[in-house]
Amino acid sequence: MRARRGLSHTHVGSLHAPDAELALRNARDLYTRRQEGVSIWVVPASAITASSPDEKDAFFDPAADKVYRHPTFYDVPDGVAHL
Amino acid sequence: MYGNDFSAEDAPGGGLLGEVEAAEAALREAAARGRRGGAPGPDEDLEAYFTEVVDADQKIEPRDWMPEAYRKTLIRQIAQHAHSEIIGMQPEGNWISRAPSLKRKAILLAKVQDEAGHGLYLYAAAETLGISRDELVELLLNGRQKYSSIFNYPTLTWADVGAIGWLVDGAAIVNQVPLCRCSYGPYARAMIRVCKEESFHQRQGYEILHTLAHGTGEQKAMAQDALDRWWYPSLAMFGPPDTDSTHSAQSMAWKIKRFSNDELRQRFVDMCVQQAEILGLTIPDPELRWNESRQAYDFTQPDYDELMRVIKGQGPCNRQRMEHRRRAHADGAWVREAAAAYAAKRVEQKEKVAA
């Protein structure tokens, strides 16, 4: 669901529907009763591939030792502007 | 302030709605805090990992390992909660066609539709634990799972719609606000959504009673009669007294439950007294009085024998509620079948075009 123009879509919940068209209508009825969104995407749960929590450490490991990817890693000499 | 696990400063909106917002903020904050390295290592004790996550006020998510009893307890609790929302549509639905004005009718329709929505959020949360909605519906229809006993009382007058909003939804909110901090992520998130919507329900009920209580003598008497009939059943919604409550200790340790039945009941009474005064109505309890030393109201306990009878099926409307639910489910079968047949036909047509 996109809450307002300019924001990205965010997951809001699940529902049952026989097809995509009805899934959209059901999502409108269930998740936008108070104008919570201006755009809805629906995806069948079976079409989602998820990473497994069991392999979380190994899977995300490559990013764990690369502190130099963050700007705070670098020492900036005193007095340098616009950096 | 109603909770003892978080301070007043956390509640931006004040009152119960503020607590919901605080719970939502705590959920985000806990997620940002993370825990040590992430998932359990291959040799790590899964139970110790689970306990560590719960103790750190982090959320357990659907694909995490969890004790079988935790899963079962949650399925039972979330399902009964979902069933209550669905059955709870009936007592108020009874008055949609007889609401006193178009405005009241539109509001009541929206409220009853909300209850259906709450049931669906909760069924979806239960499904993440590995049970299907069809199975849960079946468990309700064949009577193996229960719903809140309060919905087995009849709505005799329009004032009952007000009393349900104020007292029944009010008690539900007091019960549910702490559930926004439940250790199971999908349940906590569903409860945050539900609680935000429930506060509209409670206020609309209060407004109905306020209008009646400041109307003609007859209208005021009708409001008082509704309060007289709904007060004790509402107190009973918090369940048996702590001394007789069977599931509490383990649920507390798992952070599924945060406060005991008696604590929540007391909190509800303390809130209602002043609200009843502003309505100009009298809570039907001659023993109700402020206790300076406890800093809380003393009150008469509801009749727990009656509660047990109603739970066991001997309430005024148990049979009617279940018959109606079974009939509605059976009458809706052709709609589900037609939608499925239409979807299948569309897939077939697409395949033909593709071939």
JSON list of C-alpha atoms in Angstrom, two decimals, chain B residues 95-312:
[
{"chain": "B", "resi": 95, "resn": "TRP", "atom": "CA", "xyz": [-30.10, -2.53, 15.25]},
{"chain": "B", "resi": 96, "resn": "ILE", "atom": "CA", "xyz": [-28.78, -1.37, 11.87]},
{"chain": "B", "resi": 97, "resn": "SER", "atom": "CA", "xyz": [-32.21, -1.42, 10.26]},
{"chain": "B", "resi": 98, "resn": "ARG", "atom": "CA", "xyz": [-33.80, 0.29, 13.26]},
{"chain": "B", "resi": 99, "resn": "ALA", "atom": "CA", "xyz": [-31.21, 2.97, 14.03]},
{"chain": "B", "resi": 100, "resn": "PRO", "atom": "CA", "xyz": [-32.99, 6.22, 14.99]},
{"chain": "B", "resi": 101, "resn": "SER", "atom": "CA", "xyz": [-31.49, 8.37, 12.22]},
{"chain": "B", "resi": 102, "resn": "LEU", "atom": "CA", "xyz": [-29.61, 8.05, 8.94]},
{"chain": "B", "resi": 103, "resn": "LYS", "atom": "CA", "xyz": [-26.47, 9.36, 10.66]},
{"chain": "B", "resi": 104, "resn": "ARG", "atom": "CA", "xyz": [-26.65, 6.73, 13.41]},
{"chain": "B", "resi": 105, "resn": "LYS", "atom": "CA", "xyz": [-27.34, 4.06, 10.82]},
{"chain": "B", "resi": 106, "resn": "ALA", "atom": "CA", "xyz": [-24.31, 5.00, 8.70]},
{"chain": "B", "resi": 107, "resn": "ILE", "atom": "CA", "xyz": [-22.10, 5.06, 11.81]},
{"chain": "B", "resi": 108, "resn": "LEU", "atom": "CA", "xyz": [-23.37, 1.69, 13.03]},
{"chain": "B", "resi": 109, "resn": "LEU", "atom": "CA", "xyz": [-22.85, 0.14, 9.59]},
{"chain": "B", "resi": 110, "resn": "ALA", "atom": "CA", "xyz": [-19.26, 1.41, 9.56]},
{"chain": "B", "resi": 111, "resn": "LYS", "atom": "CA", "xyz": [-18.68, 0.06, 13.06]},
{"chain": "B", "resi": 112, "resn": "VAL", "atom": "CA", "xyz": [-20.03, -3.40, 12.30]},
{"chain": "B", "resi": 113, "resn": "GLN", "atom": "CA", "xyz": [-17.96, -3.46, 9.11]},
{"chain": "B", "resi": 114, "resn": "ASP", "atom": "CA", "xyz": [-14.91, -2.60, 11.25]},
{"chain": "B", "resi": 115, "resn": "GLU", "atom": "CA", "xyz": [-15.61, -5.62, 13.46]},
{"chain": "B", "resi": 116, "resn": "ALA", "atom": "CA", "xyz": [-15.56, -7.85, 10.38]},
{"chain": "B", "resi": 117, "resn": "GLY", "atom": "CA", "xyz": [-12.26, -6.26, 9.43]},
{"chain": "B", "resi": 118, "resn": "HIS", "atom": "CA", "xyz": [-10.83, -6.93, 12.89]},
{"chain": "B", "resi": 119, "resn": "GLY", "atom": "CA", "xyz": [-11.85, -10.57, 12.60]},
{"chain": "B", "resi": 120, "resn": "LEU", "atom": "CA", "xyz": [-10.03, -10.79, 9.27]},
{"chain": "B", "resi": 121, "resn": "TYR", "atom": "CA", "xyz": [-6.83, -9.14, 10.56]},
{"chain": "B", "resi": 122, "resn": "LEU", "atom": "CA", "xyz": [-6.83, -11.64, 13.41]},
{"chain": "B", "resi": 123, "resn": "TYR", "atom": "CA", "xyz": [-7.53, -14.70, 11.24]},
{"chain": "B", "resi": 124, "resn": "ALA", "atom": "CA", "xyz": [-4.60, -13.59, 9.05]},
{"chain": "B", "resi": 125, "resn": "ALA", "atom": "CA", "xyz": [-2.38, -13.30, 12.15]},
{"chain": "B", "resi": 126, "resn": "ALA", "atom": "CA", "xyz": [-3.44, -16.81, 13.26]},
{"chain": "B", "resi": 127, "resn": "GLU", "atom": "CA", "xyz": [-2.70, -18.20, 9.82]},
{"chain": "B", "resi": 128, "resn": "THR", "atom": "CA", "xyz": [0.97, -17.23, 10.19]},
{"chain": "B", "resi": 129, "resn": "LEU", "atom": "CA", "xyz": [1.13, -19.91, 12.92]},
{"chain": "B", "resi": 130, "resn": "GLY", "atom": "CA", "xyz": [0.37, -22.69, 10.47]},
{"chain": "B", "resi": 131, "resn": "ILE", "atom": "CA", "xyz": [-3.40, -23.12, 10.64]},
{"chain": "B", "resi": 132, "resn": "SER", "atom": "CA", "xyz": [-5.83, -22.14, 7.88]},
{"chain": "B", "resi": 133, "resn": "ARG", "atom": "CA", "xyz": [-8.77, -19.80, 8.18]},
{"chain": "B", "resi": 134, "resn": "ASP", "atom": "CA", "xyz": [-11.08, -22.55, 6.95]},
{"chain": "B", "resi": 135, "resn": "GLU", "atom": "CA", "xyz": [-9.96, -24.78, 9.82]},
{"chain": "B", "resi": 136, "resn": "LEU", "atom": "CA", "xyz": [-10.55, -21.98, 12.32]},
{"chain": "B", "resi": 137, "resn": "VAL", "atom": "CA", "xyz": [-14.00, -21.21, 10.94]},
{"chain": "B", "resi": 138, "resn": "GLU", "atom": "CA", "xyz": [-14.80, -24.91, 11.21]},
{"chain": "B", "resi": 139, "resn": "LEU", "atom": "CA", "xyz": [-13.62, -24.96, 14.85]},
{"chain": "B", "resi": 140, "resn": "LEU", "atom": "CA", "xyz": [-16.00, -22.09, 15.60]},
{"chain": "B", "resi": 141, "resn": "LEU", "atom": "CA", "xyz": [-18.95, -23.60, 13.74]},
{"chain": "B", "resi": 142, "resn": "ASN", "atom": "CA", "xyz": [-18.64, -27.00, 15.41]},
{"chain": "B", "resi": 143, "resn": "GLY", "atom": "CA", "xyz": [-18.31, -25.35, 18.80]},
{"chain": "B", "resi": 144, "resn": "ARG", "atom": "CA", "xyz": [-14.79, -26.52, 19.62]},
{"chain": "B", "resi": 145, "resn": "GLN", "atom": "CA", "xyz": [-13.51, -22.97, 19.89]},
{"chain": "B", "resi": 146, "resn": "LYS", "atom": "CA", "xyz": [-15.30, -20.26, 21.85]},
{"chain": "B", "resi": 147, "resn": "TYR", "atom": "CA", "xyz": [-15.92, -16.55, 21.48]},
{"chain": "B", "resi": 148, "resn": "SER", "atom": "CA", "xyz": [-16.32, -13.89, 24.13]},
{"chain": "B", "resi": 149, "resn": "SER", "atom": "CA", "xyz": [-19.28, -14.67, 26.40]},
{"chain": "B", "resi": 150, "resn": "ILE", "atom": "CA", "xyz": [-20.51, -11.07, 26.27]},
{"chain": "B", "resi": 151, "resn": "PHE", "atom": "CA", "xyz": [-22.03, -11.56, 22.82]},
{"chain": "B", "resi": 152, "resn": "ASN", "atom": "CA", "xyz": [-24.46, -14.07, 24.21]},
{"chain": "B", "resi": 153, "resn": "TYR", "atom": "CA", "xyz": [-26.48, -11.26, 25.77]},
{"chain": "B", "resi": 154, "resn": "PRO", "atom": "CA", "xyz": [-29.35, -9.69, 23.80]},
{"chain": "B", "resi": 155, "resn": "THR", "atom": "CA", "xyz": [-29.59, -6.09, 22.55]},
{"chain": "B", "resi": 156, "resn": "LEU", "atom": "CA", "xyz": [-33.11, -5.20, 23.63]},
{"chain": "B", "resi": 157, "resn": "THR", "atom": "CA", "xyz": [-33.14, -1.44, 23.03]},
{"chain": "B", "resi": 158, "resn": "TRP", "atom": "CA", "xyz": [-31.24, 1.18, 21.02]},
{"chain": "B", "resi": 159, "resn": "ALA", "atom": "CA", "xyz": [-29.48, 2.21, 24.23]},
{"chain": "B", "resi": 160, "resn": "ASP", "atom": "CA", "xyz": [-27.84, -1.23, 24.24]},
{"chain": "B", "resi": 161, "resn": "VAL", "atom": "CA", "xyz": [-25.92, -0.20, 21.13]},
{"chain": "B", "resi": 162, "resn": "GLY", "atom": "CA", "xyz": [-24.55, 2.71, 23.15]},
{"chain": "B", "resi": 163, "resn": "ALA", "atom": "CA", "xyz": [-23.76, 0.48, 26.13]},
{"chain": "B", "resi": 164, "resn": "ILE", "atom": "CA", "xyz": [-21.92, -2.00, 23.91]},
{"chain": "B", "resi": 165, "resn": "GLY", "atom": "CA", "xyz": [-19.79, 0.75, 22.42]},
{"chain": "B", "resi": 166, "resn": "TRP", "atom": "CA", "xyz": [-18.99, 2.35, 25.74]},
{"chain": "B", "resi": 167, "resn": "LEU", "atom": "CA", "xyz": [-18.65, -0.70, 28.03]},
{"chain": "B", "resi": 168, "resn": "VAL", "atom": "CA", "xyz": [-18.02, -3.73, 25.85]},
{"chain": "B", "resi": 169, "resn": "ASP", "atom": "CA", "xyz": [-15.66, -2.00, 23.43]},
{"chain": "B", "resi": 170, "resn": "GLY", "atom": "CA", "xyz": [-14.20, -0.09, 26.38]},
{"chain": "B", "resi": 171, "resn": "ALA", "atom": "CA", "xyz": [-13.44, -3.33, 28.23]},
{"chain": "B", "resi": 172, "resn": "ALA", "atom": "CA", "xyz": [-12.09, -4.83, 25.02]},
{"chain": "B", "resi": 173, "resn": "ILE", "atom": "CA", "xyz": [-9.71, -1.89, 24.60]},
{"chain": "B", "resi": 174, "resn": "VAL", "atom": "CA", "xyz": [-8.46, -2.19, 28.19]},
{"chain": "B", "resi": 175, "resn": "ASN", "atom": "CA", "xyz": [-7.85, -5.88, 27.50]},
{"chain": "B", "resi": 176, "resn": "GLN", "atom": "CA", "xyz": [-6.25, -5.30, 24.12]},
{"chain": "B", "resi": 177, "resn": "VAL", "atom": "CA", "xyz": [-4.02, -2.30, 24.63]},
{"chain": "B", "resi": 178, "resn": "PRO", "atom": "CA", "xyz": [-1.43, -4.43, 26.50]},
{"chain": "B", "resi": 179, "resn": "LEU", "atom": "CA", "xyz": [-1.65, -6.96, 23.65]},
{"chain": "B", "resi": 180, "resn": "CYS", "atom": "CA", "xyz": [-0.12, -4.33, 21.36]},
{"chain": "B", "resi": 181, "resn": "ARG", "atom": "CA", "xyz": [3.09, -5.30, 23.21]},
{"chain": "B", "resi": 182, "resn": "CYS", "atom": "CA", "xyz": [2.61, -9.03, 22.83]},
{"chain": "B", "resi": 183, "resn": "SER", "atom": "CA", "xyz": [5.78, -10.98, 21.99]},
{"chain": "B", "resi": 184, "resn": "TYR", "atom": "CA", "xyz": [4.33, -12.40, 18.76]},
{"chain": "B", "resi": 185, "resn": "GLY", "atom": "CA", "xyz": [4.89, -9.85, 15.99]},
{"chain": "B", "resi": 186, "resn": "PRO", "atom": "CA", "xyz": [1.85, -10.45, 13.73]},
{"chain": "B", "resi": 187, "resn": "TYR", "atom": "CA", "xyz": [-0.53, -10.41, 16.74]},
{"chain": "B", "resi": 188, "resn": "ALA", "atom": "CA", "xyz": [1.01, -7.24, 18.18]},
{"chain": "B", "resi": 189, "resn": "ARG", "atom": "CA", "xyz": [0.77, -5.46, 14.84]},
{"chain": "B", "resi": 190, "resn": "ALA", "atom": "CA", "xyz": [-2.85, -6.56, 14.31]},
{"chain": "B", "resi": 191, "resn": "MET", "atom": "CA", "xyz": [-3.73, -5.34, 17.81]},
{"chain": "B", "resi": 192, "resn": "ILE", "atom": "CA", "xyz": [-2.25, -1.90, 17.17]},
{"chain": "B", "resi": 193, "resn": "ARG", "atom": "CA", "xyz": [-4.49, -1.57, 14.15]},
{"chain": "B", "resi": 194, "resn": "VAL", "atom": "CA", "xyz": [-7.53, -2.91, 15.98]},
{"chain": "B", "resi": 195, "resn": "CYS", "atom": "CA", "xyz": [-7.07, -0.66, 19.03]},
{"chain": "B", "resi": 196, "resn": "LYS", "atom": "CA", "xyz": [-6.79, 2.49, 16.95]},
{"chain": "B", "resi": 197, "resn": "GLU", "atom": "CA", "xyz": [-10.10, 1.65, 15.29]},
{"chain": "B", "resi": 198, "resn": "GLU", "atom": "CA", "xyz": [-11.80, 0.55, 18.50]},
{"chain": "B", "resi": 199, "resn": "SER", "atom": "CA", "xyz": [-11.47, 3.96, 20.06]},
{"chain": "B", "resi": 200, "resn": "PHE", "atom": "CA", "xyz": [-13.95, 5.32, 17.51]},
{"chain": "B", "resi": 201, "resn": "HIS", "atom": "CA", "xyz": [-16.32, 2.52, 18.56]},
{"chain": "B", "resi": 202, "resn": "GLN", "atom": "CA", "xyz": [-16.08, 3.39, 22.20]},
{"chain": "B", "resi": 203, "resn": "ARG", "atom": "CA", "xyz": [-16.65, 7.09, 21.64]},
{"chain": "B", "resi": 204, "resn": "GLN", "atom": "CA", "xyz": [-19.66, 6.55, 19.38]},
{"chain": "B", "resi": 205, "resn": "GLY", "atom": "CA", "xyz": [-21.23, 4.36, 22.07]},
{"chain": "B", "resi": 206, "resn": "TYR", "atom": "CA", "xyz": [-20.55, 6.93, 24.75]},
{"chain": "B", "resi": 207, "resn": "GLU", "atom": "CA", "xyz": [-22.08, 9.63, 22.58]},
{"chain": "B", "resi": 208, "resn": "ILE", "atom": "CA", "xyz": [-25.24, 7.57, 22.06]},
{"chain": "B", "resi": 209, "resn": "LEU", "atom": "CA", "xyz": [-25.65, 7.15, 25.82]},
{"chain": "B", "resi": 210, "resn": "HIS", "atom": "CA", "xyz": [-24.82, 10.80, 26.49]},
{"chain": "B", "resi": 211, "resn": "THR", "atom": "CA", "xyz": [-27.50, 11.91, 24.03]},
{"chain": "B", "resi": 212, "resn": "LEU", "atom": "CA", "xyz": [-30.08, 9.56, 25.56]},
{"chain": "B", "resi": 213, "resn": "ALA", "atom": "CA", "xyz": [-29.13, 10.45, 29.12]},
{"chain": "B", "resi": 214, "resn": "HIS", "atom": "CA", "xyz": [-29.70, 14.13, 28.34]},
{"chain": "B", "resi": 215, "resn": "GLY", "atom": "CA", "xyz": [-32.94, 13.54, 26.46]},
{"chain": "B", "resi": 216, "resn": "THR", "atom": "CA", "xyz": [-36.44, 12.86, 27.78]},
{"chain": "B", "resi": 217, "resn": "GLY", "atom": "CA", "xyz": [-37.02, 11.04, 31.04]},
{"chain": "B", "resi": 218, "resn": "GLU", "atom": "CA", "xyz": [-37.94, 7.96, 29.09]},
{"chain": "B", "resi": 219, "resn": "GLN", "atom": "CA", "xyz": [-34.72, 8.09, 27.07]},
{"chain": "B", "resi": 220, "resn": "LYS", "atom": "CA", "xyz": [-32.64, 8.53, 30.20]},
{"chain": "B", "resi": 221, "resn": "ALA", "atom": "CA", "xyz": [-34.39, 5.56, 31.79]},
{"chain": "B", "resi": 222, "resn": "MET", "atom": "CA", "xyz": [-33.58, 3.51, 28.69]},
{"chain": "B", "resi": 223, "resn": "ALA", "atom": "CA", "xyz": [-29.89, 4.46, 28.97]},
{"chain": "B", "resi": 224, "resn": "GLN", "atom": "CA", "xyz": [-29.87, 3.57, 32.68]},
{"chain": "B", "resi": 225, "resn": "ASP", "atom": "CA", "xyz": [-31.53, 0.22, 31.95]},
{"chain": "B", "resi": 226, "resn": "ALA", "atom": "CA", "xyz": [-28.85, -0.57, 29.37]},
{"chain": "B", "resi": 227, "resn": "LEU", "atom": "CA", "xyz": [-26.09, 0.26, 31.87]},
{"chain": "B", "resi": 228, "resn": "ASP", "atom": "CA", "xyz": [-27.82, -1.90, 34.50]},
{"chain": "B", "resi": 229, "resn": "ARG", "atom": "CA", "xyz": [-27.87, -4.91, 32.19]},
{"chain": "B", "resi": 230, "resn": "TRP", "atom": "CA", "xyz": [-24.40, -4.54, 30.60]},
{"chain": "B", "resi": 231, "resn": "TRP", "atom": "CA", "xyz": [-22.30, -3.54, 33.61]},
{"chain": "B", "resi": 232, "resn": "TYR", "atom": "CA", "xyz": [-21.63, -6.94, 35.19]},
{"chain": "B", "resi": 233, "resn": "PRO", "atom": "CA", "xyz": [-21.34, -8.90, 31.94]},
{"chain": "B", "resi": 234, "resn": "SER", "atom": "CA", "xyz": [-18.74, -6.29, 30.88]},
{"chain": "B", "resi": 235, "resn": "LEU", "atom": "CA", "xyz": [-16.77, -6.84, 34.10]},
{"chain": "B", "resi": 236, "resn": "ALA", "atom": "CA", "xyz": [-16.93, -10.58, 33.43]},
{"chain": "B", "resi": 237, "resn": "MET", "atom": "CA", "xyz": [-15.24, -10.00, 30.05]},
{"chain": "B", "resi": 238, "resn": "PHE", "atom": "CA", "xyz": [-11.89, -9.88, 31.86]},
{"chain": "B", "resi": 239, "resn": "GLY", "atom": "CA", "xyz": [-12.26, -13.55, 32.70]},
{"chain": "B", "resi": 240, "resn": "PRO", "atom": "CA", "xyz": [-12.27, -15.47, 35.97]},
{"chain": "B", "resi": 241, "resn": "PRO", "atom": "CA", "xyz": [-10.50, -13.98, 39.01]},
{"chain": "B", "resi": 242, "resn": "ASP", "atom": "CA", "xyz": [-6.73, -14.47, 39.15]},
{"chain": "B", "resi": 243, "resn": "THR", "atom": "CA", "xyz": [-7.07, -17.21, 41.72]},
{"chain": "B", "resi": 244, "resn": "ASP", "atom": "CA", "xyz": [-9.00, -19.37, 39.19]},
{"chain": "B", "resi": 245, "resn": "SER", "atom": "CA", "xyz": [-7.25, -18.37, 35.98]},
{"chain": "B", "resi": 246, "resn": "THR", "atom": "CA", "xyz": [-5.53, -21.37, 34.43]},
{"chain": "B", "resi": 247, "resn": "HIS", "atom": "CA", "xyz": [-3.45, -19.99, 31.56]},
{"chain": "B", "resi": 248, "resn": "SER", "atom": "CA", "xyz": [-2.08, -16.85, 33.13]},
{"chain": "B", "resi": 249, "resn": "ALA", "atom": "CA", "xyz": [1.39, -17.64, 34.49]},
{"chain": "B", "resi": 250, "resn": "GLN", "atom": "CA", "xyz": [2.81, -19.20, 31.34]},
{"chain": "B", "resi": 251, "resn": "SER", "atom": "CA", "xyz": [1.26, -16.53, 29.10]},
{"chain": "B", "resi": 252, "resn": "MET", "atom": "CA", "xyz": [2.83, -13.86, 31.30]},
{"chain": "B", "resi": 253, "resn": "ALA", "atom": "CA", "xyz": [6.25, -15.48, 31.03]},
{"chain": "B", "resi": 254, "resn": "TRP", "atom": "CA", "xyz": [5.91, -15.59, 27.25]},
{"chain": "B", "resi": 255, "resn": "LYS", "atom": "CA", "xyz": [4.77, -11.97, 27.22]},
{"chain": "B", "resi": 256, "resn": "ILE", "atom": "CA", "xyz": [1.56, -12.90, 25.45]},
{"chain": "B", "resi": 257, "resn": "LYS", "atom": "CA", "xyz": [-0.31, -11.54, 28.43]},
{"chain": "B", "resi": 258, "resn": "ARG", "atom": "CA", "xyz": [0.98, -8.50, 30.30]},
{"chain": "B", "resi": 259, "resn": "PHE", "atom": "CA", "xyz": [-1.47, -7.96, 33.16]},
{"chain": "B", "resi": 260, "resn": "SER", "atom": "CA", "xyz": [-3.67, -10.26, 35.20]},
{"chain": "B", "resi": 261, "resn": "ASN", "atom": "CA", "xyz": [-7.46, -10.44, 34.75]},
{"chain": "B", "resi": 262, "resn": "ASP", "atom": "CA", "xyz": [-8.08, -8.68, 38.06]},
{"chain": "B", "resi": 263, "resn": "GLU", "atom": "CA", "xyz": [-5.62, -5.88, 37.33]},
{"chain": "B", "resi": 264, "resn": "LEU", "atom": "CA", "xyz": [-7.33, -5.14, 34.02]},
{"chain": "B", "resi": 265, "resn": "ARG", "atom": "CA", "xyz": [-10.80, -5.34, 35.57]},
{"chain": "B", "resi": 266, "resn": "GLN", "atom": "CA", "xyz": [-9.77, -2.83, 38.25]},
{"chain": "B", "resi": 267, "resn": "ARG", "atom": "CA", "xyz": [-8.36, -0.50, 35.61]},
{"chain": "B", "resi": 268, "resn": "PHE", "atom": "CA", "xyz": [-11.65, -0.65, 33.71]},
{"chain": "B", "resi": 269, "resn": "VAL", "atom": "CA", "xyz": [-13.76, 0.13, 36.78]},
{"chain": "B", "resi": 270, "resn": "ASP", "atom": "CA", "xyz": [-11.52, 3.05, 37.70]},
{"chain": "B", "resi": 271, "resn": "MET", "atom": "CA", "xyz": [-11.97, 4.50, 34.21]},
{"chain": "B", "resi": 272, "resn": "CYS", "atom": "CA", "xyz": [-15.73, 4.04, 34.05]},
{"chain": "B", "resi": 273, "resn": "VAL", "atom": "CA", "xyz": [-16.74, 5.72, 37.31]},
{"chain": "B", "resi": 274, "resn": "GLN", "atom": "CA", "xyz": [-16.02, 9.27, 36.16]},
{"chain": "B", "resi": 275, "resn": "GLN", "atom": "CA", "xyz": [-17.39, 8.58, 32.68]},
{"chain": "B", "resi": 276, "resn": "ALA", "atom": "CA", "xyz": [-20.68, 7.38, 34.22]},
{"chain": "B", "resi": 277, "resn": "GLU", "atom": "CA", "xyz": [-20.84, 10.54, 36.36]},
{"chain": "B", "resi": 278, "resn": "ILE", "atom": "CA", "xyz": [-20.62, 12.73, 33.27]},
{"chain": "B", "resi": 279, "resn": "LEU", "atom": "CA", "xyz": [-23.37, 10.69, 31.66]},
{"chain": "B", "resi": 280, "resn": "GLY", "atom": "CA", "xyz": [-25.46, 11.27, 34.76]},
{"chain": "B", "resi": 281, "resn": "LEU", "atom": "CA", "xyz": [-26.09, 7.53, 35.03]},
{"chain": "B", "resi": 282, "resn": "THR", "atom": "CA", "xyz": [-25.63, 5.29, 38.05]},
{"chain": "B", "resi": 283, "resn": "ILE", "atom": "CA", "xyz": [-23.39, 2.23, 37.95]},
{"chain": "B", "resi": 284, "resn": "PRO", "atom": "CA", "xyz": [-25.57, -0.54, 39.44]},
{"chain": "B", "resi": 285, "resn": "ASP", "atom": "CA", "xyz": [-23.25, -1.33, 42.36]},
{"chain": "B", "resi": 286, "resn": "PRO", "atom": "CA", "xyz": [-24.09, -0.09, 45.86]},
{"chain": "B", "resi": 287, "resn": "GLU", "atom": "CA", "xyz": [-20.65, -1.18, 47.08]},
{"chain": "B", "resi": 288, "resn": "LEU", "atom": "CA", "xyz": [-18.80, 1.00, 44.57]},
{"chain": "B", "resi": 289, "resn": "ARG", "atom": "CA", "xyz": [-16.65, 3.51, 46.45]},
{"chain": "B", "resi": 290, "resn": "TRP", "atom": "CA", "xyz": [-13.21, 5.08, 46.35]},
{"chain": "B", "resi": 291, "resn": "ASN", "atom": "CA", "xyz": [-10.63, 3.35, 48.49]},
{"chain": "B", "resi": 292, "resn": "GLU", "atom": "CA", "xyz": [-8.07, 5.91, 49.58]},
{"chain": "B", "resi": 293, "resn": "SER", "atom": "CA", "xyz": [-5.49, 3.38, 50.74]},
{"chain": "B", "resi": 294, "resn": "ARG", "atom": "CA", "xyz": [-5.61, 1.36, 47.51]},
{"chain": "B", "resi": 295, "resn": "GLN", "atom": "CA", "xyz": [-6.03, 4.45, 45.33]},
{"chain": "B", "resi": 296, "resn": "ALA", "atom": "CA", "xyz": [-8.66, 2.52, 43.43]},
{"chain": "B", "resi": 297, "resn": "TYR", "atom": "CA", "xyz": [-12.39, 1.84, 43.56]},
{"chain": "B", "resi": 298, "resn": "ASP", "atom": "CA", "xyz": [-13.81, -1.02, 45.58]},
{"chain": "B", "resi": 299, "resn": "PHE", "atom": "CA", "xyz": [-16.52, -2.76, 43.60]},
{"chain": "B", "resi": 300, "resn": "THR", "atom": "CA", "xyz": [-18.73, -5.85, 43.52]},
{"chain": "B", "resi": 301, "resn": "GLN", "atom": "CA", "xyz": [-17.32, -8.70, 41.47]},
{"chain": "B", "resi": 302, "resn": "PRO", "atom": "CA", "xyz": [-19.45, -10.05, 38.62]},
{"chain": "B", "resi": 303, "resn": "ASP", "atom": "CA", "xyz": [-21.20, -13.38, 39.05]},
{"chain": "B", "resi": 304, "resn": "TYR", "atom": "CA", "xyz": [-18.53, -15.85, 37.89]},
{"chain": "B", "resi": 305, "resn": "ASP", "atom": "CA", "xyz": [-20.93, -18.77, 38.08]},
{"chain": "B", "resi": 306, "resn": "GLU", "atom": "CA", "xyz": [-23.06, -16.98, 35.51]},
{"chain": "B", "resi": 307, "resn": "LEU", "atom": "CA", "xyz": [-19.94, -16.40, 33.39]},
{"chain": "B", "resi": 308, "resn": "MET", "atom": "CA", "xyz": [-19.16, -20.12, 33.46]},
{"chain": "B", "resi": 309, "resn": "ARG", "atom": "CA", "xyz": [-22.76, -20.98, 32.54]},
{"chain": "B", "resi": 310, "resn": "VAL", "atom": "CA", "xyz": [-22.68, -18.57, 29.59]},
{"chain": "B", "resi": 311, "resn": "ILE", "atom": "CA", "xyz": [-19.32, -19.93, 28.42]},
{"chain": "B", "resi": 312, "resn": "LYS", "atom": "CA", "xyz": [-20.71, -23.44, 28.58]}
]
